[in-house]
GROMACS .gro file of C-alpha atoms in nm:
model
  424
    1UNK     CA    1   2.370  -2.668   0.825
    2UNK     CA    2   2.444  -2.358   1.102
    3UNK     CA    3   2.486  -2.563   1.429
    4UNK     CA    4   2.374  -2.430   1.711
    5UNK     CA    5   2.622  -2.174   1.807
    6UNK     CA    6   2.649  -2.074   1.485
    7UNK     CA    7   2.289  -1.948   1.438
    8UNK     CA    8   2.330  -1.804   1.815
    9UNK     CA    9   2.629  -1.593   1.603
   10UNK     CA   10   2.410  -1.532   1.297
   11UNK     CA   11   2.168  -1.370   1.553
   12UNK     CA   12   2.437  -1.153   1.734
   13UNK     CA   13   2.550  -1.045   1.409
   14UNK     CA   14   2.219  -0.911   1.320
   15UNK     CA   15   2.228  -0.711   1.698
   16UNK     CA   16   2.570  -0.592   1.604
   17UNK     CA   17   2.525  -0.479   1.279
   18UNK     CA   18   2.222  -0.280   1.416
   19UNK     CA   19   2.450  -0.095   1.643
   20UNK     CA   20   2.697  -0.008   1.366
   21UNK     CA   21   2.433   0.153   1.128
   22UNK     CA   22   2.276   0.324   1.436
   23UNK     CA   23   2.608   0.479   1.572
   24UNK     CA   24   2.679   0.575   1.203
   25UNK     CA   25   2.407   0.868   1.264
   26UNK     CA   26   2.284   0.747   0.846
   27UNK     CA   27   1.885   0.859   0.868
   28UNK     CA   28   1.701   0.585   0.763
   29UNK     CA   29   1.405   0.616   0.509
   30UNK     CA   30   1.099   0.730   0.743
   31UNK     CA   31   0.830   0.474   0.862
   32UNK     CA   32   0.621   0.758   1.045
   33UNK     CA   33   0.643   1.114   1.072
   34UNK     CA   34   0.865   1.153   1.382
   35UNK     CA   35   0.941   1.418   1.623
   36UNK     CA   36   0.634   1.653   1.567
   37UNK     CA   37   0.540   1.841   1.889
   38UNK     CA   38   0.402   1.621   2.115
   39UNK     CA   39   0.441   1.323   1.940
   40UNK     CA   40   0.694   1.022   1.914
   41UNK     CA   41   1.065   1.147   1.896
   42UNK     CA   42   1.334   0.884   1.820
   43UNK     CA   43   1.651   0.865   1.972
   44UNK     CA   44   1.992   0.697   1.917
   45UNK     CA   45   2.001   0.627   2.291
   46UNK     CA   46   1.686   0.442   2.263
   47UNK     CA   47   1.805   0.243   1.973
   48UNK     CA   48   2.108   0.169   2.181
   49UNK     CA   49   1.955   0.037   2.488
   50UNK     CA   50   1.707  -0.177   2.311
   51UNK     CA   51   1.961  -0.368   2.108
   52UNK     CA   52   2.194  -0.386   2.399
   53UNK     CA   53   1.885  -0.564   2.567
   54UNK     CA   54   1.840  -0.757   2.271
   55UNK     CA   55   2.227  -0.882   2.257
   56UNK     CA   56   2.182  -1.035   2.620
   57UNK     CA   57   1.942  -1.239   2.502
   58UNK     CA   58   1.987  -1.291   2.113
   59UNK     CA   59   2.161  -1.643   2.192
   60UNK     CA   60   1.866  -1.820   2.288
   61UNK     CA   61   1.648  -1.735   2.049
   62UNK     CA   62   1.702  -2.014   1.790
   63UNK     CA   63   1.427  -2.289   1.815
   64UNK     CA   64   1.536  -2.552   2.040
   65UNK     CA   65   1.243  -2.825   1.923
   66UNK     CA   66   1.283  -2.732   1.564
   67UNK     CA   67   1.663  -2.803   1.489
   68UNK     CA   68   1.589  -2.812   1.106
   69UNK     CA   69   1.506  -2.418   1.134
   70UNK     CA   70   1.869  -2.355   1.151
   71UNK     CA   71   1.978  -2.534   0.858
   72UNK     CA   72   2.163  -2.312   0.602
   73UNK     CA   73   1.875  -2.257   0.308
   74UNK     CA   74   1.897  -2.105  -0.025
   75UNK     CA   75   1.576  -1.937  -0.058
   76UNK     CA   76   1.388  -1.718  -0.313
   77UNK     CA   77   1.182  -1.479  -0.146
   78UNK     CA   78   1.063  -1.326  -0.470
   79UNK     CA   79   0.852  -1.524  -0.603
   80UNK     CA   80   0.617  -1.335  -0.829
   81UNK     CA   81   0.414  -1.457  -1.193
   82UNK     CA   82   0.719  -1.199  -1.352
   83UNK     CA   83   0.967  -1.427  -1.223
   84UNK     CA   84   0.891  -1.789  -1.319
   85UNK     CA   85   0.880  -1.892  -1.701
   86UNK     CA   86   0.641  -2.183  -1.775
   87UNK     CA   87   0.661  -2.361  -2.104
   88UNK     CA   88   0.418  -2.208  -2.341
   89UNK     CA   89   0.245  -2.504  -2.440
   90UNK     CA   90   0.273  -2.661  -2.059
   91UNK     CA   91   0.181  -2.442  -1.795
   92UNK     CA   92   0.238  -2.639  -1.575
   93UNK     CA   93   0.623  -2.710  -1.647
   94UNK     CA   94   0.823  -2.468  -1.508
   95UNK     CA   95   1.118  -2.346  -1.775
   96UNK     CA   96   1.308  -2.115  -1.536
   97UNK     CA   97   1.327  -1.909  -1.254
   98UNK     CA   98   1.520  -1.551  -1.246
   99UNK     CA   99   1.613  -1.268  -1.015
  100UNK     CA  100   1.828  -1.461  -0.775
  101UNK     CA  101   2.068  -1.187  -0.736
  102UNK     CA  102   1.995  -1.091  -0.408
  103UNK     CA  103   1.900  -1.414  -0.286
  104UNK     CA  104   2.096  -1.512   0.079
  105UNK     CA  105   2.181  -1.815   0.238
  106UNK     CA  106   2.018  -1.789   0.639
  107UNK     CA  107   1.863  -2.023   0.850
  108UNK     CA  108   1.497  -2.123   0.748
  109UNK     CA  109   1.370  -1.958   0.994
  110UNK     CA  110   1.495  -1.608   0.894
  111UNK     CA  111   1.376  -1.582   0.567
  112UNK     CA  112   1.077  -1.874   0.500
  113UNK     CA  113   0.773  -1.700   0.359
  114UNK     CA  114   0.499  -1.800   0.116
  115UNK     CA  115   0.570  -1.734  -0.260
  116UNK     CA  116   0.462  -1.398  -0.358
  117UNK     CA  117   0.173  -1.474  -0.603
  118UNK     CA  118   0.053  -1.670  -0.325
  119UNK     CA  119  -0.033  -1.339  -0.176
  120UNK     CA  120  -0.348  -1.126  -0.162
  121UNK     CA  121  -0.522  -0.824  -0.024
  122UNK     CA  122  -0.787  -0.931   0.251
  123UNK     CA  123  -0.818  -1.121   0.609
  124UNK     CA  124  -0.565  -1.421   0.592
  125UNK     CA  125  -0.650  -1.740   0.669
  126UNK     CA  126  -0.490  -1.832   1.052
  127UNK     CA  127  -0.163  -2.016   1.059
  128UNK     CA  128  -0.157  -2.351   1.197
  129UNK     CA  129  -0.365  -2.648   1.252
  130UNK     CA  130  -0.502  -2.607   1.627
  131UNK     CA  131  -0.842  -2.489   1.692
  132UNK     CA  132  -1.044  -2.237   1.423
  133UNK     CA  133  -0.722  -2.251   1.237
  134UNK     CA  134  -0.814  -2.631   1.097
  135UNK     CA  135  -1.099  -2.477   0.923
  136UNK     CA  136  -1.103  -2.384   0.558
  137UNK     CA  137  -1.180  -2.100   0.407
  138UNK     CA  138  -1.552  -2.113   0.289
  139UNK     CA  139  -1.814  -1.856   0.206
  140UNK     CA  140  -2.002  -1.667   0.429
  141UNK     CA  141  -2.346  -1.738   0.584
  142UNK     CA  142  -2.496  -1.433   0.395
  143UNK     CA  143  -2.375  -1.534   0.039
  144UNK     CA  144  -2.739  -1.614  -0.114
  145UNK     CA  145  -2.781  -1.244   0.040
  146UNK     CA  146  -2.486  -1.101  -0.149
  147UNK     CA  147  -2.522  -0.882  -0.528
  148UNK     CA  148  -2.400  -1.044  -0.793
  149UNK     CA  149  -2.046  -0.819  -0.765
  150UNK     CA  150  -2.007  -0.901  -0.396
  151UNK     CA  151  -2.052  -1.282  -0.445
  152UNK     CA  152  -1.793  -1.275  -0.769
  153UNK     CA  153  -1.538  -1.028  -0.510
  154UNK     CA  154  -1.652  -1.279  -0.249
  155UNK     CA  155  -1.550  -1.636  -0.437
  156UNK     CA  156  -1.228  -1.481  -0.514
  157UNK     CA  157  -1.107  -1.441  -0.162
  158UNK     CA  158  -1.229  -1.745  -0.065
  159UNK     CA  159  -1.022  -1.883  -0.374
  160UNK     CA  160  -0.680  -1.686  -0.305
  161UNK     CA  161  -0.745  -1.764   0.114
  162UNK     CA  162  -0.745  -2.159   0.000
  163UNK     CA  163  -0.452  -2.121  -0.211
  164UNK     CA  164  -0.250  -1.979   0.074
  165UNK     CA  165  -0.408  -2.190   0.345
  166UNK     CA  166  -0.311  -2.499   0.093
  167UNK     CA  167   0.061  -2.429   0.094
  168UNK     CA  168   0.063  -2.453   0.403
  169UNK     CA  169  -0.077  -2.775   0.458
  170UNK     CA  170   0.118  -2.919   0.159
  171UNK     CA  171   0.410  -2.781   0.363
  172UNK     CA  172   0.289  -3.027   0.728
  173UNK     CA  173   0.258  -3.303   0.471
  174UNK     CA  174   0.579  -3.343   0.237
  175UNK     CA  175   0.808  -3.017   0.395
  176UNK     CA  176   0.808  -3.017   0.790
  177UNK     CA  177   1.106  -2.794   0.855
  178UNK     CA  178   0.927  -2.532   0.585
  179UNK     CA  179   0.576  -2.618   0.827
  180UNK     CA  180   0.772  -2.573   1.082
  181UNK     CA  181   0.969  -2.243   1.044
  182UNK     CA  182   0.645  -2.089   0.910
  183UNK     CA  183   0.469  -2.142   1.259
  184UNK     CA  184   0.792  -2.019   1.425
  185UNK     CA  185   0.759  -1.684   1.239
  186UNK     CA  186   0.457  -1.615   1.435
  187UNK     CA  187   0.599  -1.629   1.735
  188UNK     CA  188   0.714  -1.352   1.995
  189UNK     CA  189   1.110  -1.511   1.976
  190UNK     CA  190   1.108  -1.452   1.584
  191UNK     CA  191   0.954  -1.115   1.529
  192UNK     CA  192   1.172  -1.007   1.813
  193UNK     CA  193   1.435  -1.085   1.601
  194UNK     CA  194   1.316  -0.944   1.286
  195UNK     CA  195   1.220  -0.568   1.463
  196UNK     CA  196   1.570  -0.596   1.615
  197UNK     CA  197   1.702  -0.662   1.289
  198UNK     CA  198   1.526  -0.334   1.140
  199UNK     CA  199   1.585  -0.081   1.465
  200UNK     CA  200   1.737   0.185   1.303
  201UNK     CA  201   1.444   0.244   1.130
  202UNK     CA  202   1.305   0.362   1.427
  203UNK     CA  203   1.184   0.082   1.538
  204UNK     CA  204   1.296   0.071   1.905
  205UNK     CA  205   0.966   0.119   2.058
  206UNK     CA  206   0.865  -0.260   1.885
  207UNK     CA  207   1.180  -0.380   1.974
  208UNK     CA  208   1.073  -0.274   2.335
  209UNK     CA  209   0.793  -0.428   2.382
  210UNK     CA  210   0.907  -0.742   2.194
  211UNK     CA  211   1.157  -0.783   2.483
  212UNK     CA  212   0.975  -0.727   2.729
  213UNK     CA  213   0.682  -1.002   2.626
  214UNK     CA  214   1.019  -1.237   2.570
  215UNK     CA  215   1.094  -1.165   2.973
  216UNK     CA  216   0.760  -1.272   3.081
  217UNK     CA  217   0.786  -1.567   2.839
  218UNK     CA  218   1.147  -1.658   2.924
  219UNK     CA  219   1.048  -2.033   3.037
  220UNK     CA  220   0.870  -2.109   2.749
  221UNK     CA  221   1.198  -1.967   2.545
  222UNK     CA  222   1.451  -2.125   2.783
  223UNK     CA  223   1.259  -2.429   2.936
  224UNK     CA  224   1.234  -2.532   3.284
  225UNK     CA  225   1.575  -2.617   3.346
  226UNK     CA  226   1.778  -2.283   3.153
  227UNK     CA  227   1.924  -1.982   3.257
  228UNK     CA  228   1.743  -1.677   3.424
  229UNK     CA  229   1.608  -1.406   3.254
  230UNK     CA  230   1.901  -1.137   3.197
  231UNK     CA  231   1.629  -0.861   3.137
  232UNK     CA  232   1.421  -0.694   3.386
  233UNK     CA  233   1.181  -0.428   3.360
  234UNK     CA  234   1.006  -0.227   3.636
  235UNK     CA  235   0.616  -0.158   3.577
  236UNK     CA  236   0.674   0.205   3.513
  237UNK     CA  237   0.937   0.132   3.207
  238UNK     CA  238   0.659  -0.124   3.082
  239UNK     CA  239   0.404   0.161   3.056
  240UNK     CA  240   0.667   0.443   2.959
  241UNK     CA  241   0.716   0.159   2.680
  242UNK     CA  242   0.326   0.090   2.596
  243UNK     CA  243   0.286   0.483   2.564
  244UNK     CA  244   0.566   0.547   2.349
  245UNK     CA  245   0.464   0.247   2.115
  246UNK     CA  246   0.109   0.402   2.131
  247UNK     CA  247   0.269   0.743   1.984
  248UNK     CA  248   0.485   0.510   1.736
  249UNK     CA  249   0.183   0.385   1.560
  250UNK     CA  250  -0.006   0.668   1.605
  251UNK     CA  251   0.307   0.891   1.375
  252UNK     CA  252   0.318   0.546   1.127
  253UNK     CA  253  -0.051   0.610   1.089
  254UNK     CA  254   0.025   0.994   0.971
  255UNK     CA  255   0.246   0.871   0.739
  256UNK     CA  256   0.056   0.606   0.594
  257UNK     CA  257  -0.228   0.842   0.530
  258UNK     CA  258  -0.048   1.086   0.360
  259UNK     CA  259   0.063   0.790   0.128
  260UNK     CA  260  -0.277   0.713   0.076
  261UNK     CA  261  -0.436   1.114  -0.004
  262UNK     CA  262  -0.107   1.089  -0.261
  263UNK     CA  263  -0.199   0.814  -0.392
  264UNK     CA  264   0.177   0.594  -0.384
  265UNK     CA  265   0.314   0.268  -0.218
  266UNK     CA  266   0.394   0.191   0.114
  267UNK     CA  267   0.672   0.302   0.184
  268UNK     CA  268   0.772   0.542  -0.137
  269UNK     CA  269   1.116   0.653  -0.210
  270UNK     CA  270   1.038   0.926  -0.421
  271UNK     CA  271   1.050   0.774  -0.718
  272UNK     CA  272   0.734   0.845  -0.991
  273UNK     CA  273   0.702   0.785  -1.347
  274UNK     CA  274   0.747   1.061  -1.602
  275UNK     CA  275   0.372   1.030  -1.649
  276UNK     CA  276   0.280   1.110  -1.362
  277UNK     CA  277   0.535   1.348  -1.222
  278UNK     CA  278   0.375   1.655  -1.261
  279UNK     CA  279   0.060   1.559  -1.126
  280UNK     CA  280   0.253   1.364  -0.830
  281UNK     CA  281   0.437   1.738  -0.748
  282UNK     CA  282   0.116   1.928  -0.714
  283UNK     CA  283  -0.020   1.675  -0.470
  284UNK     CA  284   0.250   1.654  -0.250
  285UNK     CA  285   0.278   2.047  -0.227
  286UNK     CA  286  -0.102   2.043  -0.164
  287UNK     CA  287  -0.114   1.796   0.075
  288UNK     CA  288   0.197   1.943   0.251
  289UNK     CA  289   0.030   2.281   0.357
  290UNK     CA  290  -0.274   2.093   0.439
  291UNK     CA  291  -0.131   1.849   0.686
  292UNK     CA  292   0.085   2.166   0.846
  293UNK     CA  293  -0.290   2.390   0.874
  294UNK     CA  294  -0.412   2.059   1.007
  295UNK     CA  295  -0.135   2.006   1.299
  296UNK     CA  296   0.009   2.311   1.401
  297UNK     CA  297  -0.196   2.486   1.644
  298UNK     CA  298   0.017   2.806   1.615
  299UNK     CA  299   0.319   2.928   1.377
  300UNK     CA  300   0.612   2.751   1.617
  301UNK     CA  301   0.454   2.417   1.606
  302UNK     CA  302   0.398   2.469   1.213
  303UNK     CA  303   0.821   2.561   1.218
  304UNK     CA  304   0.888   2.226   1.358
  305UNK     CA  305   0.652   2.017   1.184
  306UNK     CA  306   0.804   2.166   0.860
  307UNK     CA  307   1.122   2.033   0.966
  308UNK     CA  308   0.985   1.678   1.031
  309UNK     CA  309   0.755   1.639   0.708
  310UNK     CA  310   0.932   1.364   0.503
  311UNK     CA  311   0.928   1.522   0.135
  312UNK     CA  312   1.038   1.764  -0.043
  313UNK     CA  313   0.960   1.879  -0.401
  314UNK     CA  314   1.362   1.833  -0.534
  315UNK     CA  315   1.352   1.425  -0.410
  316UNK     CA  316   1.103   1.348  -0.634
  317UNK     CA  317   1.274   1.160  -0.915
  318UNK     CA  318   1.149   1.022  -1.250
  319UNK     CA  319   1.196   0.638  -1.288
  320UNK     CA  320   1.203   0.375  -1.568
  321UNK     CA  321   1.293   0.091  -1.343
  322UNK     CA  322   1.170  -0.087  -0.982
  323UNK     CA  323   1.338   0.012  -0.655
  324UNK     CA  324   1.320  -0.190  -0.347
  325UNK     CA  325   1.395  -0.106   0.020
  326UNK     CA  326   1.685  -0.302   0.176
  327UNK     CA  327   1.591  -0.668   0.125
  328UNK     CA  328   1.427  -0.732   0.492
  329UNK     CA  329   1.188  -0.500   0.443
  330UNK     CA  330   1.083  -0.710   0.123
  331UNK     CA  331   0.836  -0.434  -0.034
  332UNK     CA  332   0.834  -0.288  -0.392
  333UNK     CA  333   0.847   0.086  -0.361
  334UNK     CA  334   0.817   0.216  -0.723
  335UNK     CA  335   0.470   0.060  -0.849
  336UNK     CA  336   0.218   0.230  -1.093
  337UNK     CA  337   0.052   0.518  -0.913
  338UNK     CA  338  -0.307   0.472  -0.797
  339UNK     CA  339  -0.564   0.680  -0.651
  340UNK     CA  340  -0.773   0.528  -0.402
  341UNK     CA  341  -1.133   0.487  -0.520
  342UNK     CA  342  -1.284   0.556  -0.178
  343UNK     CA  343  -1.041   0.891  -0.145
  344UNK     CA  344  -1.121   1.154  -0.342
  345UNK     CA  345  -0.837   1.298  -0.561
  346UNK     CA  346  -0.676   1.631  -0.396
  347UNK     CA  347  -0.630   1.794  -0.785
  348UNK     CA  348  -0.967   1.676  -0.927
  349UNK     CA  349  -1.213   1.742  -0.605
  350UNK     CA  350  -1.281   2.112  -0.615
  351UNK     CA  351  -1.552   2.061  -0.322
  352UNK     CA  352  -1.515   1.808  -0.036
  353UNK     CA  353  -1.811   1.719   0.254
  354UNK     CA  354  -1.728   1.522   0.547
  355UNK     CA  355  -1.905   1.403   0.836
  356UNK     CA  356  -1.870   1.235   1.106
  357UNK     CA  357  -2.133   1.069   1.261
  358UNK     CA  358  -2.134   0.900   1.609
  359UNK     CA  359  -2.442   0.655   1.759
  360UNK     CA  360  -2.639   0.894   2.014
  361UNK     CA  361  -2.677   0.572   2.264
  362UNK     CA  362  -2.326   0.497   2.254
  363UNK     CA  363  -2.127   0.749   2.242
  364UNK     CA  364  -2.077   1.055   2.401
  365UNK     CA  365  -2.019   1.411   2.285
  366UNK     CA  366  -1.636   1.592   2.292
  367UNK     CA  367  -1.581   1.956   2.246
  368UNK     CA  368  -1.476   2.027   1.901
  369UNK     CA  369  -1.109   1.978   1.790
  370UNK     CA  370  -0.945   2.234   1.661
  371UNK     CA  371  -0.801   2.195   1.281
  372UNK     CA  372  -0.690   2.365   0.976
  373UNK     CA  373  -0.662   2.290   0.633
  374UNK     CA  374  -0.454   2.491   0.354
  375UNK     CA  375  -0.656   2.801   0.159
  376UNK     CA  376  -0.988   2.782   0.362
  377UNK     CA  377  -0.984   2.680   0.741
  378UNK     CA  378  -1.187   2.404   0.824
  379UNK     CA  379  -1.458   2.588   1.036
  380UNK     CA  380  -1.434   2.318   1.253
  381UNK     CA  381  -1.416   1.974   1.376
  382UNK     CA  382  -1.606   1.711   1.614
  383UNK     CA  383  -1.424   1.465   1.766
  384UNK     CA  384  -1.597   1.192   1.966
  385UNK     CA  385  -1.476   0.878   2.179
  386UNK     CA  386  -1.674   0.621   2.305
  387UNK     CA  387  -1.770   0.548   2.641
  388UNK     CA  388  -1.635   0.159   2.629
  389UNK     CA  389  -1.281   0.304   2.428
  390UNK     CA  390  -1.302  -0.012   2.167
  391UNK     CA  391  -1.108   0.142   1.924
  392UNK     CA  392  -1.131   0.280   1.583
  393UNK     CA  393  -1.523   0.117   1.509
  394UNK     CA  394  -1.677   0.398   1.695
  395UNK     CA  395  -1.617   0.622   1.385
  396UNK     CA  396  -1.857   0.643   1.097
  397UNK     CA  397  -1.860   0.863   0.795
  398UNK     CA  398  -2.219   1.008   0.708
  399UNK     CA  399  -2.399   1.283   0.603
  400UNK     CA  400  -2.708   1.311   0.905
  401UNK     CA  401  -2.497   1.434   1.216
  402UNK     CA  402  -2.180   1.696   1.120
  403UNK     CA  403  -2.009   1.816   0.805
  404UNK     CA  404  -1.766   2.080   0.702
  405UNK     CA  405  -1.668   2.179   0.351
  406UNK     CA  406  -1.327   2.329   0.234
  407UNK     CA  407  -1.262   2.409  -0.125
  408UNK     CA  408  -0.902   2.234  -0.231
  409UNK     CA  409  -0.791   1.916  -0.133
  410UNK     CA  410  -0.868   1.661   0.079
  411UNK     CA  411  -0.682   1.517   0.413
  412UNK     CA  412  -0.778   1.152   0.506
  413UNK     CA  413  -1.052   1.182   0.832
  414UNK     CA  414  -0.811   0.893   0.943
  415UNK     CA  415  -0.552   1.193   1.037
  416UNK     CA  416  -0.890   1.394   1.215
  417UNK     CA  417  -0.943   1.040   1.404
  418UNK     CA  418  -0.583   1.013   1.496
  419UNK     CA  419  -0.535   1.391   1.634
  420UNK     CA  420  -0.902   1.336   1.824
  421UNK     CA  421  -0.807   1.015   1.963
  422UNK     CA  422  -0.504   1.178   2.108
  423UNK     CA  423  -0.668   1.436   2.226
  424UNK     CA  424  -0.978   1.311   2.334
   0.00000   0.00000   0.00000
């Protein structure tokens, strides 16, 4: 087992090594699309100062109530159906385990997760045992109401969200420290620690406002009786910091759609099967000039947003075998490549109508947005906010208020919501 100061070390180290791959100017695979005009521009100097901030506080951040989250654990954090052998006439015997090449020894609480078949796509089930989080997952109040398709899609969710909400309570009853470490992981302390561990992937702005929620929650990390609060931060730094995490997201979001209109994982290194590389090269070229008509308002913004677009037709590479991000990221990025069924394909949709449509009593009318798209300019655009600013529920795609057709390819209205958001 670490003792104490040597899991304080173990989380200096992380700061440390941070600065070391930051001052070593290495550009990191992109999260976002950064430093478009206007929009969220990293900086070495911010990386700097946040860990710095982080390092003056790094050694308190082990649990103090949960001693057993610093104990030294072997821990496979791979656990997929391609990576356990049953016996084939047992099932329920396991015969062997693989892929433990990679596998480190850290305190629990750095690298506890849930086994990865445990996983699912949907709403998880909340973490703990307080509150609405005792409850088990069960089926909605409209079920009877449901199709026959939506009540199969809808017992399936409720099975995987029991699954996952079972290993945890398995873990209370015969694994505390595992129970535990899991609930630590949702605290501000321990993602603090993970963003810091990630920040030269541009993740300074998280980093930021991870420190400055551990400031204002310094007693709780501390208790009563510890050391003041070496970080201070003034109330215009707090909303400089808000903004620019704003902008962060808003440049992850770009990014993410993209992904999406091209139809690979999140994030994607590049890397395509020979099957579909020629198809994958036609959409990326496509969806380049579209998203440069889209968010260059003249021919020096499109300059610099050409610099800042994240691919280029020579990185795309064929690929026989799975490549994975450095380990702490802990996602897959060559996977089969899927189109999204509720995106149309940019190479088989010759003719695209979208509208956006906006409740007359509750929201109010914004001029229209100016945007572009590649061979035929969008004629134009309508972006709306709403008067209460909830967030992204205000949009609706339809075909009764506005629509605009363009006659190759097909840019996410996510991007139009982002760009009228911002400028709304």
């Amino acid at each position: 087992m670490f003792s104490g100061s040597g899991t304080e070390e173990y989380l200096v180290a992380l700061g440390l090594h941070e600065l070391s791959y930051v001052k070593s100017g290495k550009k990191p695979q992109p999260l976002g699309i950064f430093d478009g005009p206007s929009w969220y521009k990293p900086s070495i100097a911010g990386k700097l100062a946040v860990l710095e901030d982080y390092l003056k506080i790094a050694r308190y951040l082990p649990p103090k109530k949960e001693p057993a989250g610093t104990a030294a654990i072997l821990w496979h954090d791979d656990l997929h159906s391609g990576n356990i052998f049953v016996h084939p006439k047992d099932p329920t015997r396991i015969t062997c385990i693989i892929d433990w090449q990679s596998t480190p020894v850290l305190p629990l609480i750095r690298h506890v997760i849930r086994p990865e078949f445990l996983d699912f796509e949907g709403p998880k089930p909340l973490l703990g045992f307080d509150g609405d989080a005792r409850q088990l997952p069960e089926l909605p109040a409209n079920y009877k109401e449901l199709s026959q398709d939506e009540r199969k899609d809808t017992e399936a969710l409720v099975r995987r969200q029991s699954l996952y909400k079972f290993f945890e309570i398995l873990s209370a009853k015969q694994n505390r420290s595992v129970s535990a470490a899991l609930l630590h992981q949702e605290s501000p302390r321990c993602q603090l620690i993970d963003y810091a561990a990630i920040t030269g992937y541009h993740m300074e702005p998280q980093v930021k406002a991870h420190l400055i929620e551990a400031a204002d929650a310094w007693e709780q990390i501390v208790g009563p009786d510890g050391p003041p609060c070496p970080l201070h931060y003034s109330e215009e730094e707090r909303k400089t910091a808000a903004d620019e995490l704003t902008n962060w997201c808003d440049c992850c979001a770009l990014l993410d759609h993209v992904r999406g209109d091209l139809g690979v994982p999140n994030p994607w290194d590049g890397a395509v099967s020979s099957a579909d590389y020629d198809e994958t090269r036609t959409k990326l070229r496509t969806i380049r000039e579209q998203f440069l008509d889209l968010m260059a308002t003249d021919e020096g913004e499109r300059i610099q947003w050409e610099k800042v677009w994240p691919y280029d037709d020579d990185e795309i590479h064929l690929t026989s075998t799975p490549a994975l991000t450095p380990r702490h990221l802990q996602i897959h990025l060559t996977q089969p490549l899927q189109t999204s069924q509720n995106i149309p394909s940019l190479t088989t949709m010759s003719t695209a109508k979208v509208s956006i449509s906006v409740a007359k009593k509750e929201f109010a009318r914004l001029r229209l947005h100016r945007a572009k798209m590649s061979i035929r300019r969008i004629k134009s655009l309508l972006a709306r906010k709403p008067d209460n600013a909830m967030g992204h529920s205000w949009w609706n795609i339809s075909d009764d208020d506005f629509a605009f057709r363009f006659d190759i390819g097909h840019i996410t209205p996510s991007i139009m919501r982002i760009l009228a958001q911002r400028n709304a």
